[in-house]
PDB file of C-alpha atoms in Angstrom:
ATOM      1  CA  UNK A   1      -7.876 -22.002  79.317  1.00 62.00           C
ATOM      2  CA  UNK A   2      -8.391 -21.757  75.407  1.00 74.00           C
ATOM      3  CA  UNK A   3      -7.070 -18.340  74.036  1.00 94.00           C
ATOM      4  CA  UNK A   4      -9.339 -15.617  72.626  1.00 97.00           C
ATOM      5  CA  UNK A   5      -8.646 -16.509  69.107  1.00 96.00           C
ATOM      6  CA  UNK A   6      -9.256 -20.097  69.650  1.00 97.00           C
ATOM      7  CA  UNK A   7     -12.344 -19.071  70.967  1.00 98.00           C
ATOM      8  CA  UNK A   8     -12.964 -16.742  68.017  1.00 97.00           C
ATOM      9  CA  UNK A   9     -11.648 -19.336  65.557  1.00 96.00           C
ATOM     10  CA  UNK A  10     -15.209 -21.588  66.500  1.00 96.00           C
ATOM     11  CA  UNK A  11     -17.361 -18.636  66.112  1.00 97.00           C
ATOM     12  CA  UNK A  12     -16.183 -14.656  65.847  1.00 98.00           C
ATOM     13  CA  UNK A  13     -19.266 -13.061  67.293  1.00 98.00           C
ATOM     14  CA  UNK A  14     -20.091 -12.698  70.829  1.00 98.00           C
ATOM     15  CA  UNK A  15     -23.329 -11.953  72.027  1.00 98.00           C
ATOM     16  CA  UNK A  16     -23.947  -9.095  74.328  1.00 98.00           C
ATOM     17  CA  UNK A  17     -27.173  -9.656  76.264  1.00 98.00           C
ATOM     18  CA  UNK A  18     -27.326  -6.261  78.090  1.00 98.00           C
ATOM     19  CA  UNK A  19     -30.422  -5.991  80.195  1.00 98.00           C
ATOM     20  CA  UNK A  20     -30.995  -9.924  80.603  1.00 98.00           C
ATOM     21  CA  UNK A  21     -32.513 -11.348  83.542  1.00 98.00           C
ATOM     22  CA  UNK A  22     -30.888 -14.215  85.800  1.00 98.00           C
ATOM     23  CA  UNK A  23     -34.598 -15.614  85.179  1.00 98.00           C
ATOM     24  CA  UNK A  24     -34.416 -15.799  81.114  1.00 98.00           C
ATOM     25  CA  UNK A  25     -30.469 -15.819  80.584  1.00 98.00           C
ATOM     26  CA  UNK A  26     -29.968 -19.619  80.365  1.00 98.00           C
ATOM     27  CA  UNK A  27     -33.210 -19.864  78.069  1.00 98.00           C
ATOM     28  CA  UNK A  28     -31.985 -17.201  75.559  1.00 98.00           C
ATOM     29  CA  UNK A  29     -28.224 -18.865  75.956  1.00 98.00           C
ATOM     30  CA  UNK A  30     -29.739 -21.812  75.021  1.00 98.00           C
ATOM     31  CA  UNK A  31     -30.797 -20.754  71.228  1.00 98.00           C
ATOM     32  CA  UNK A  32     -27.515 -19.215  70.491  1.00 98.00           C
ATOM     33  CA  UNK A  33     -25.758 -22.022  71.803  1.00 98.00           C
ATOM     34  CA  UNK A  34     -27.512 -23.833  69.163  1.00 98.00           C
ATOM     35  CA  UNK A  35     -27.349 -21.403  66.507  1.00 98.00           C
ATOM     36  CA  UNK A  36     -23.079 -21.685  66.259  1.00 98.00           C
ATOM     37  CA  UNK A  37     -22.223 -18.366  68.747  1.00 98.00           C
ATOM     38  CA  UNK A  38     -19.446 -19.441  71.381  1.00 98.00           C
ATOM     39  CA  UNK A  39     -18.643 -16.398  73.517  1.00 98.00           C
ATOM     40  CA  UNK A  40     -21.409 -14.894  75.796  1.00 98.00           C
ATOM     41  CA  UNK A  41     -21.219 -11.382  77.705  1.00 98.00           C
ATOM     42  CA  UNK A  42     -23.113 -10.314  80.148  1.00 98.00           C
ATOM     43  CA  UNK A  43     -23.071  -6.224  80.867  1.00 98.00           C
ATOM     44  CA  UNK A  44     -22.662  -5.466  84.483  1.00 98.00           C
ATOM     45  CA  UNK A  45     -25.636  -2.889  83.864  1.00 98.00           C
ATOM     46  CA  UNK A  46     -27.479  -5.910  83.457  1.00 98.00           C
ATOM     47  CA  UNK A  47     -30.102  -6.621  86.209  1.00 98.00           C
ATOM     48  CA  UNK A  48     -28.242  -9.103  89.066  1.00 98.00           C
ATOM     49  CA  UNK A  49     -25.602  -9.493  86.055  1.00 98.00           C
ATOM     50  CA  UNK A  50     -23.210 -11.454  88.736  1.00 98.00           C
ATOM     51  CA  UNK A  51     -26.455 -14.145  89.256  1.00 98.00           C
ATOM     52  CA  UNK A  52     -27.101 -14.776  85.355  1.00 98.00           C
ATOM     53  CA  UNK A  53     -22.964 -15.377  84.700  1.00 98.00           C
ATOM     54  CA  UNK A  54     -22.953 -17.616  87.423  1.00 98.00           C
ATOM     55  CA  UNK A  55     -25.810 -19.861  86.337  1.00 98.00           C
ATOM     56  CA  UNK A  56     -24.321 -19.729  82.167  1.00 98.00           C
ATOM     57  CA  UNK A  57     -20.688 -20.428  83.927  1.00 98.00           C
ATOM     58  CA  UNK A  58     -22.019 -23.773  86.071  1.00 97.00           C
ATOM     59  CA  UNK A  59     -24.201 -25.026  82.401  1.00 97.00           C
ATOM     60  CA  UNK A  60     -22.098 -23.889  79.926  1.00 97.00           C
ATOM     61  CA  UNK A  61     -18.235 -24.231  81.567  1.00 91.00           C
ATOM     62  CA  UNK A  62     -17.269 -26.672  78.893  1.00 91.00           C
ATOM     63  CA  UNK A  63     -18.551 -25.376  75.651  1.00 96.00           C
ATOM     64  CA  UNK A  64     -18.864 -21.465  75.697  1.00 98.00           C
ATOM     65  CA  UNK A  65     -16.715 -18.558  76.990  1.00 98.00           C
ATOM     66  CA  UNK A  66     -18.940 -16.899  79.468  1.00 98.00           C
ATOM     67  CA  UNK A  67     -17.988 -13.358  81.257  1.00 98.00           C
ATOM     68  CA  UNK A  68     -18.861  -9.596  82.220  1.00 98.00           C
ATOM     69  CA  UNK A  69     -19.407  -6.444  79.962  1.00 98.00           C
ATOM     70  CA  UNK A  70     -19.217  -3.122  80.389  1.00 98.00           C
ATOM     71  CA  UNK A  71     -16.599  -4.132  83.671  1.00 98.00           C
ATOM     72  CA  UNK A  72     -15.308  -0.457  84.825  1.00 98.00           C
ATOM     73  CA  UNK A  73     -13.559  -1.710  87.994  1.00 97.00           C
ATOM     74  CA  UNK A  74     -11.411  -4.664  89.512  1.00 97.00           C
ATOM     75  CA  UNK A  75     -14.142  -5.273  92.199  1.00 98.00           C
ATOM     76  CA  UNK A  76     -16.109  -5.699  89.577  1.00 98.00           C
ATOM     77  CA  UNK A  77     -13.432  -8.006  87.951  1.00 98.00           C
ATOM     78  CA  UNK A  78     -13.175 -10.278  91.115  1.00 98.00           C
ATOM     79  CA  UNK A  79     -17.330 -11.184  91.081  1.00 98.00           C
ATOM     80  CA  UNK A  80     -17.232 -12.101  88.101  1.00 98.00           C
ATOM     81  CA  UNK A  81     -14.367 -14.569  88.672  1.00 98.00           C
ATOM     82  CA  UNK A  82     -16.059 -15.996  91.915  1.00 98.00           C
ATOM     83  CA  UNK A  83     -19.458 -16.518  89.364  1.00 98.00           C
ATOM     84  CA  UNK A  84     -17.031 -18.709  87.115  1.00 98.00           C
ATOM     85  CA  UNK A  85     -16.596 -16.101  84.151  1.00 98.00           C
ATOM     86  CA  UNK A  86     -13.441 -16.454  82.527  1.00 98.00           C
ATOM     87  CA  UNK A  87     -13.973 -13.180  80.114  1.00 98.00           C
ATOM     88  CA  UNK A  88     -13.856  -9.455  80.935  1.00 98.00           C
ATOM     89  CA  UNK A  89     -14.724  -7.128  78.261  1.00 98.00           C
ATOM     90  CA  UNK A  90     -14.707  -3.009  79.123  1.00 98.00           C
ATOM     91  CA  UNK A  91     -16.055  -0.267  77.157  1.00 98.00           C
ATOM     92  CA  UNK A  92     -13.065   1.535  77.966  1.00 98.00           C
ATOM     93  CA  UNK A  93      -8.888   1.413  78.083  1.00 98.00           C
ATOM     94  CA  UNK A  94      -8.324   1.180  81.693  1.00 98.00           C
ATOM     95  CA  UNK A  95      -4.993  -0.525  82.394  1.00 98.00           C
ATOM     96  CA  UNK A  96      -6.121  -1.718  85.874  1.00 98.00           C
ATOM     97  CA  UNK A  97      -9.307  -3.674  85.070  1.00 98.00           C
ATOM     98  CA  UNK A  98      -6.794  -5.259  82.406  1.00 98.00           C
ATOM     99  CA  UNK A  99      -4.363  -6.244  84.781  1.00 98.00           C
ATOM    100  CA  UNK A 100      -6.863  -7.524  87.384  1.00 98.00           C
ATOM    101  CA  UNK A 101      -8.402  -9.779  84.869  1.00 98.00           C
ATOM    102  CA  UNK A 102      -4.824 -11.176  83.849  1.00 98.00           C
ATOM    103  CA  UNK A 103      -3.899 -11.682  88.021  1.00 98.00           C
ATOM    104  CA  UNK A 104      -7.536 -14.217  87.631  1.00 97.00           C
ATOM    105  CA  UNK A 105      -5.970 -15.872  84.585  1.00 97.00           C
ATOM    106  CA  UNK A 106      -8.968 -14.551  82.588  1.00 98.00           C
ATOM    107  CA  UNK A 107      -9.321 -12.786  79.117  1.00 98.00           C
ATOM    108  CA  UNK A 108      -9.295  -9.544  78.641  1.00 98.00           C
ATOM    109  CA  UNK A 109     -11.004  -7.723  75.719  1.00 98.00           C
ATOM    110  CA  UNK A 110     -10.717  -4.149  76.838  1.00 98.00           C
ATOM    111  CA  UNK A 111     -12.027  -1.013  74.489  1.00 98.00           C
ATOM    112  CA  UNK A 112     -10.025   1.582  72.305  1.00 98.00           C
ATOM    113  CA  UNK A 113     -11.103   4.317  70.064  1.00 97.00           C
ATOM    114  CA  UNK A 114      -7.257   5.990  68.827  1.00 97.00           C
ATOM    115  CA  UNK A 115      -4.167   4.327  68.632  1.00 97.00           C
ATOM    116  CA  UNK A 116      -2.435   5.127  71.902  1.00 98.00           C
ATOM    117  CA  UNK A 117      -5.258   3.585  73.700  1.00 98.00           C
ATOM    118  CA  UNK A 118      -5.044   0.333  71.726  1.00 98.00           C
ATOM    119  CA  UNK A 119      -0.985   0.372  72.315  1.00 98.00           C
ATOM    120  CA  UNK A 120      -1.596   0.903  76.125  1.00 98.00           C
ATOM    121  CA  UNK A 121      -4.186  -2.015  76.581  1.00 98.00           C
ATOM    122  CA  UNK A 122      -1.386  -4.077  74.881  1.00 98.00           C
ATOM    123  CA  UNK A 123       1.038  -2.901  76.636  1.00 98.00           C
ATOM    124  CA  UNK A 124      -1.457  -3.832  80.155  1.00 98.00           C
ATOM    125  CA  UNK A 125      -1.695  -7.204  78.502  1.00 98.00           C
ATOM    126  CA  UNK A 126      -4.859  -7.648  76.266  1.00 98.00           C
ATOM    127  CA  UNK A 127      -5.753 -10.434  74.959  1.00 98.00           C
ATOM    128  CA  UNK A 128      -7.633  -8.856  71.966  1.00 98.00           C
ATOM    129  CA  UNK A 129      -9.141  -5.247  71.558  1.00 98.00           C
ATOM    130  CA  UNK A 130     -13.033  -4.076  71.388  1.00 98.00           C
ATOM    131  CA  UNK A 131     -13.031  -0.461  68.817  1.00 98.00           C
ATOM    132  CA  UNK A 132     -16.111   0.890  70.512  1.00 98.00           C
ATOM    133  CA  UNK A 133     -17.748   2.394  69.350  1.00 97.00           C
ATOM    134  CA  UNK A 134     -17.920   1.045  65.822  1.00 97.00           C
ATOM    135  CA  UNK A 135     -20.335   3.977  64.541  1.00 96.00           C
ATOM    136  CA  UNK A 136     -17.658   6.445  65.079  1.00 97.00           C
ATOM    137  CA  UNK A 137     -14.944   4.277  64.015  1.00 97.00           C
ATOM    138  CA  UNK A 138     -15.853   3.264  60.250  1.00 97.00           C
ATOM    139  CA  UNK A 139     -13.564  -0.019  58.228  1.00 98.00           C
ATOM    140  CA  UNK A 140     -11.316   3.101  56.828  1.00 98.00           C
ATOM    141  CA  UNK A 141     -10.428   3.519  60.575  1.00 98.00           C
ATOM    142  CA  UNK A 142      -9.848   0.547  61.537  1.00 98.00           C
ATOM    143  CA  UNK A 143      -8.086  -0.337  57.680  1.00 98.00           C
ATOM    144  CA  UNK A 144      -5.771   2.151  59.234  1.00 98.00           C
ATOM    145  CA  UNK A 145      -5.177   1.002  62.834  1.00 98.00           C
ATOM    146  CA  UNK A 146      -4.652  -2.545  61.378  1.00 97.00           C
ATOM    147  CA  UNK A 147      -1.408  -1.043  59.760  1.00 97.00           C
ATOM    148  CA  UNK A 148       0.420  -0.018  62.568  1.00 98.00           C
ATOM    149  CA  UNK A 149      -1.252  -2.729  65.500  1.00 98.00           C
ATOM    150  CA  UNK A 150       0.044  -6.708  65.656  1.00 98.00           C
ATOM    151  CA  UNK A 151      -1.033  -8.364  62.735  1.00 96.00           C
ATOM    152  CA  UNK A 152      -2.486 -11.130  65.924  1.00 97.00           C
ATOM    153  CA  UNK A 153      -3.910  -9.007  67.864  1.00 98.00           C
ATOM    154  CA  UNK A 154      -7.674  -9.657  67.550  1.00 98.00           C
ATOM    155  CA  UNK A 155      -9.860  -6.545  66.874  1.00 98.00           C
ATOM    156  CA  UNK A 156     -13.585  -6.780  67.222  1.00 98.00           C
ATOM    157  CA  UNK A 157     -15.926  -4.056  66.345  1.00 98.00           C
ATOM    158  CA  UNK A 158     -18.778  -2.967  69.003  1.00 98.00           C
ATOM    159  CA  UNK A 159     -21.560  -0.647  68.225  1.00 97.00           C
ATOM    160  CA  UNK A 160     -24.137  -0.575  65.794  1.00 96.00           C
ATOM    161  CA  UNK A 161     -22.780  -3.897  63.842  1.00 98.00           C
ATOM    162  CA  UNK A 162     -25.574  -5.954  61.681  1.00 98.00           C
ATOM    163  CA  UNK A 163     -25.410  -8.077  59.186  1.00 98.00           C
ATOM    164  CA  UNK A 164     -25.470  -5.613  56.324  1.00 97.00           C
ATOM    165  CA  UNK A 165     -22.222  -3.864  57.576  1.00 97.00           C
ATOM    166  CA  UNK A 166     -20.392  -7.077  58.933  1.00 98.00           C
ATOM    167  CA  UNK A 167     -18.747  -7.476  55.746  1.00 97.00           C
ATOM    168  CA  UNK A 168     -16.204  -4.265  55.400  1.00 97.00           C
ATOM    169  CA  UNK A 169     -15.279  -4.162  58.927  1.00 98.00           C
ATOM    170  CA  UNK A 170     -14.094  -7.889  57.854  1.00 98.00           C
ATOM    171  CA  UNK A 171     -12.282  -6.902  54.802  1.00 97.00           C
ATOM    172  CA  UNK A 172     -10.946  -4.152  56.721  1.00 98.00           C
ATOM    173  CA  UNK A 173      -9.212  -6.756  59.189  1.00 98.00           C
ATOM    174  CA  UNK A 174     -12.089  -7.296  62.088  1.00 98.00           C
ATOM    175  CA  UNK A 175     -11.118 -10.458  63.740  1.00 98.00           C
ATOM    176  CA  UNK A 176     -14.782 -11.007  65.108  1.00 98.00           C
ATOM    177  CA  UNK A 177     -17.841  -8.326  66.186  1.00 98.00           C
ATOM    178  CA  UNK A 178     -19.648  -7.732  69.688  1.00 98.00           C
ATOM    179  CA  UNK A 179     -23.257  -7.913  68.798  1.00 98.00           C
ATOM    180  CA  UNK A 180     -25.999  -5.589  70.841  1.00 98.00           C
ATOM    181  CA  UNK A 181     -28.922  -4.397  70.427  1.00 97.00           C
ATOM    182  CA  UNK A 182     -29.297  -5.603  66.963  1.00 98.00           C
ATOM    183  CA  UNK A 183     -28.958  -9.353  68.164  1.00 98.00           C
ATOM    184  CA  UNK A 184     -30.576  -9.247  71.611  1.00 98.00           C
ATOM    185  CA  UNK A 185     -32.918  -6.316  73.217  1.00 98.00           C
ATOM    186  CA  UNK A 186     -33.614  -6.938  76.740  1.00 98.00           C
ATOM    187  CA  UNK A 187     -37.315  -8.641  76.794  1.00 95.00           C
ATOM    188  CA  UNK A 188     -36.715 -10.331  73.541  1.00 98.00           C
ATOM    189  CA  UNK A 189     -37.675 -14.035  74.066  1.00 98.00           C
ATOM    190  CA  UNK A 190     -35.672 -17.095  72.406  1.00 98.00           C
ATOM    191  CA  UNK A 191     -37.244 -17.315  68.747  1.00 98.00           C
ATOM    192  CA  UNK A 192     -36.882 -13.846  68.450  1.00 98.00           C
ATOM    193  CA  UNK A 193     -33.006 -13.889  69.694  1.00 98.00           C
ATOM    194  CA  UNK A 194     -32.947 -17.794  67.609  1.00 98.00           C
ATOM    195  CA  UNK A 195     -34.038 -15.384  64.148  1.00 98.00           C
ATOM    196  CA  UNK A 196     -32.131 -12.600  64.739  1.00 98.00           C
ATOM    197  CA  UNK A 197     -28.980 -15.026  65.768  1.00 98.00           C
ATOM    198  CA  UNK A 198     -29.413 -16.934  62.392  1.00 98.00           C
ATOM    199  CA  UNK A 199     -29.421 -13.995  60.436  1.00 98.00           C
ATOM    200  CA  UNK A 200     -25.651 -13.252  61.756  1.00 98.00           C
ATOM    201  CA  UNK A 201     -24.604 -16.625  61.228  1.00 98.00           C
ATOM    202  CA  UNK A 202     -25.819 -16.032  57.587  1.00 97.00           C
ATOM    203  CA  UNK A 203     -24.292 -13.049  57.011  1.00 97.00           C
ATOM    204  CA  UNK A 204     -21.045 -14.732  58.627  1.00 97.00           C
ATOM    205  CA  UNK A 205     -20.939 -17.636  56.148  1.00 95.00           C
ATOM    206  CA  UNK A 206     -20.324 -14.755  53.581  1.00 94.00           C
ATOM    207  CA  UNK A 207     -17.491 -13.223  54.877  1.00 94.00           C
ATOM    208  CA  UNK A 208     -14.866 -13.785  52.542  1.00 79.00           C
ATOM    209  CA  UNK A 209     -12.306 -16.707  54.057  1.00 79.00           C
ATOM    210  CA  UNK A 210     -15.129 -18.317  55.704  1.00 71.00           C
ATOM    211  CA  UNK A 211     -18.215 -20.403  54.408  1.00 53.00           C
TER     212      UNK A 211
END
């Protein structure tokens, strides 16, 4: 399986489609598939989230990283394994959903808001680190968590991101961003998603280093 940053080093956004239905997932998958984004999540407080991974996983196996948000347990962890996701991203730093996803051979992008957190979920095995949530952690924060953390350890930003504030969490040393509600509300239909997905792949080509 390709590593996170491989993953991120194709496209560092990943799409959180909280609230999608198994009905409209693929359909909405579709237009950011075409749009450049590589890494989809699906929020287990998503409606019959397990159903909507498993039909991205068995269309999209080959050409996107597919997998669970918002994953608070290792039941939870297992599912989404058996419906062919290969990522697990929490909202918290809980050691044991880590370790669960590692025992699968899956990534793990767990959350962290201080410093000890982040440490633990590295020490648990992390493949890369969510700062959630982003509103309450500003680039100065994470300017100053990127001095003491592994210079590869990816760090992606959750919360709040757009593509007016994409750039200083960059310069500050963001590795990629989880996008919500400001890329996909649940109900929003492909060209709405396909506009609002272009607008981050704008604001991406901008980000100094990348074009």
């Amino acid at each position: 399986m390709a590593r996170i940053d491989e993953w991120l080093a194709q496209c560092p956004l990943v799409a959180i489609l909280r609230g999608v239905r198994p009905e409209e997932v693929v359909d909405v998958c579709a237009v950011l598939e075409k749009a450049g984004i590589r890494i989809i999540e699906v929020p287990m407080n998503s409606p019959d989230a397990f159903s909507s991974i498993a039909l991205l996983a068995g269309r999209y196996a080959d050409t996107l990283l597919i997998g669970g948000g918002t994953v608070l347990d290792s039941t939870q962890v297992a599912r989404i394994a058996d419906a062919g996701g290969r990522l697990i991203v929490a909202p918290n730093a809980d050691a044991a959903v880590v370790e669960a996803a590692k025992k699968k051979g899956m990534i793990a992008l767990p959350g962290f808001a201080t410093p000890t957190e982040a440490f633990s979920m590295i020490a648990a095995g992390a493949d890369g680190l969510k700062l959630f949530p982003a509103e309450a952690n500003p680039p100065k924060v994470l300017r100053a968590l990127r001095a003491v953390l592994p210079k590869d350890m990816p760090v992606l930003p959750v919360g709040s991101i757009t593509p007016d504030n994409m750039a200083e969490y960059w310069a500050a040393g963001a590795s990629g961003f989880g996008l919500g509600s400001a890329l996909y509300k649940a109900g929003d239909l492909p060209p709405t998603v396909a506009m609002k997905a272009a607008a981050f792949m704008k604001a991406l080509g901008g980000l100094a280093g990348r074009g």
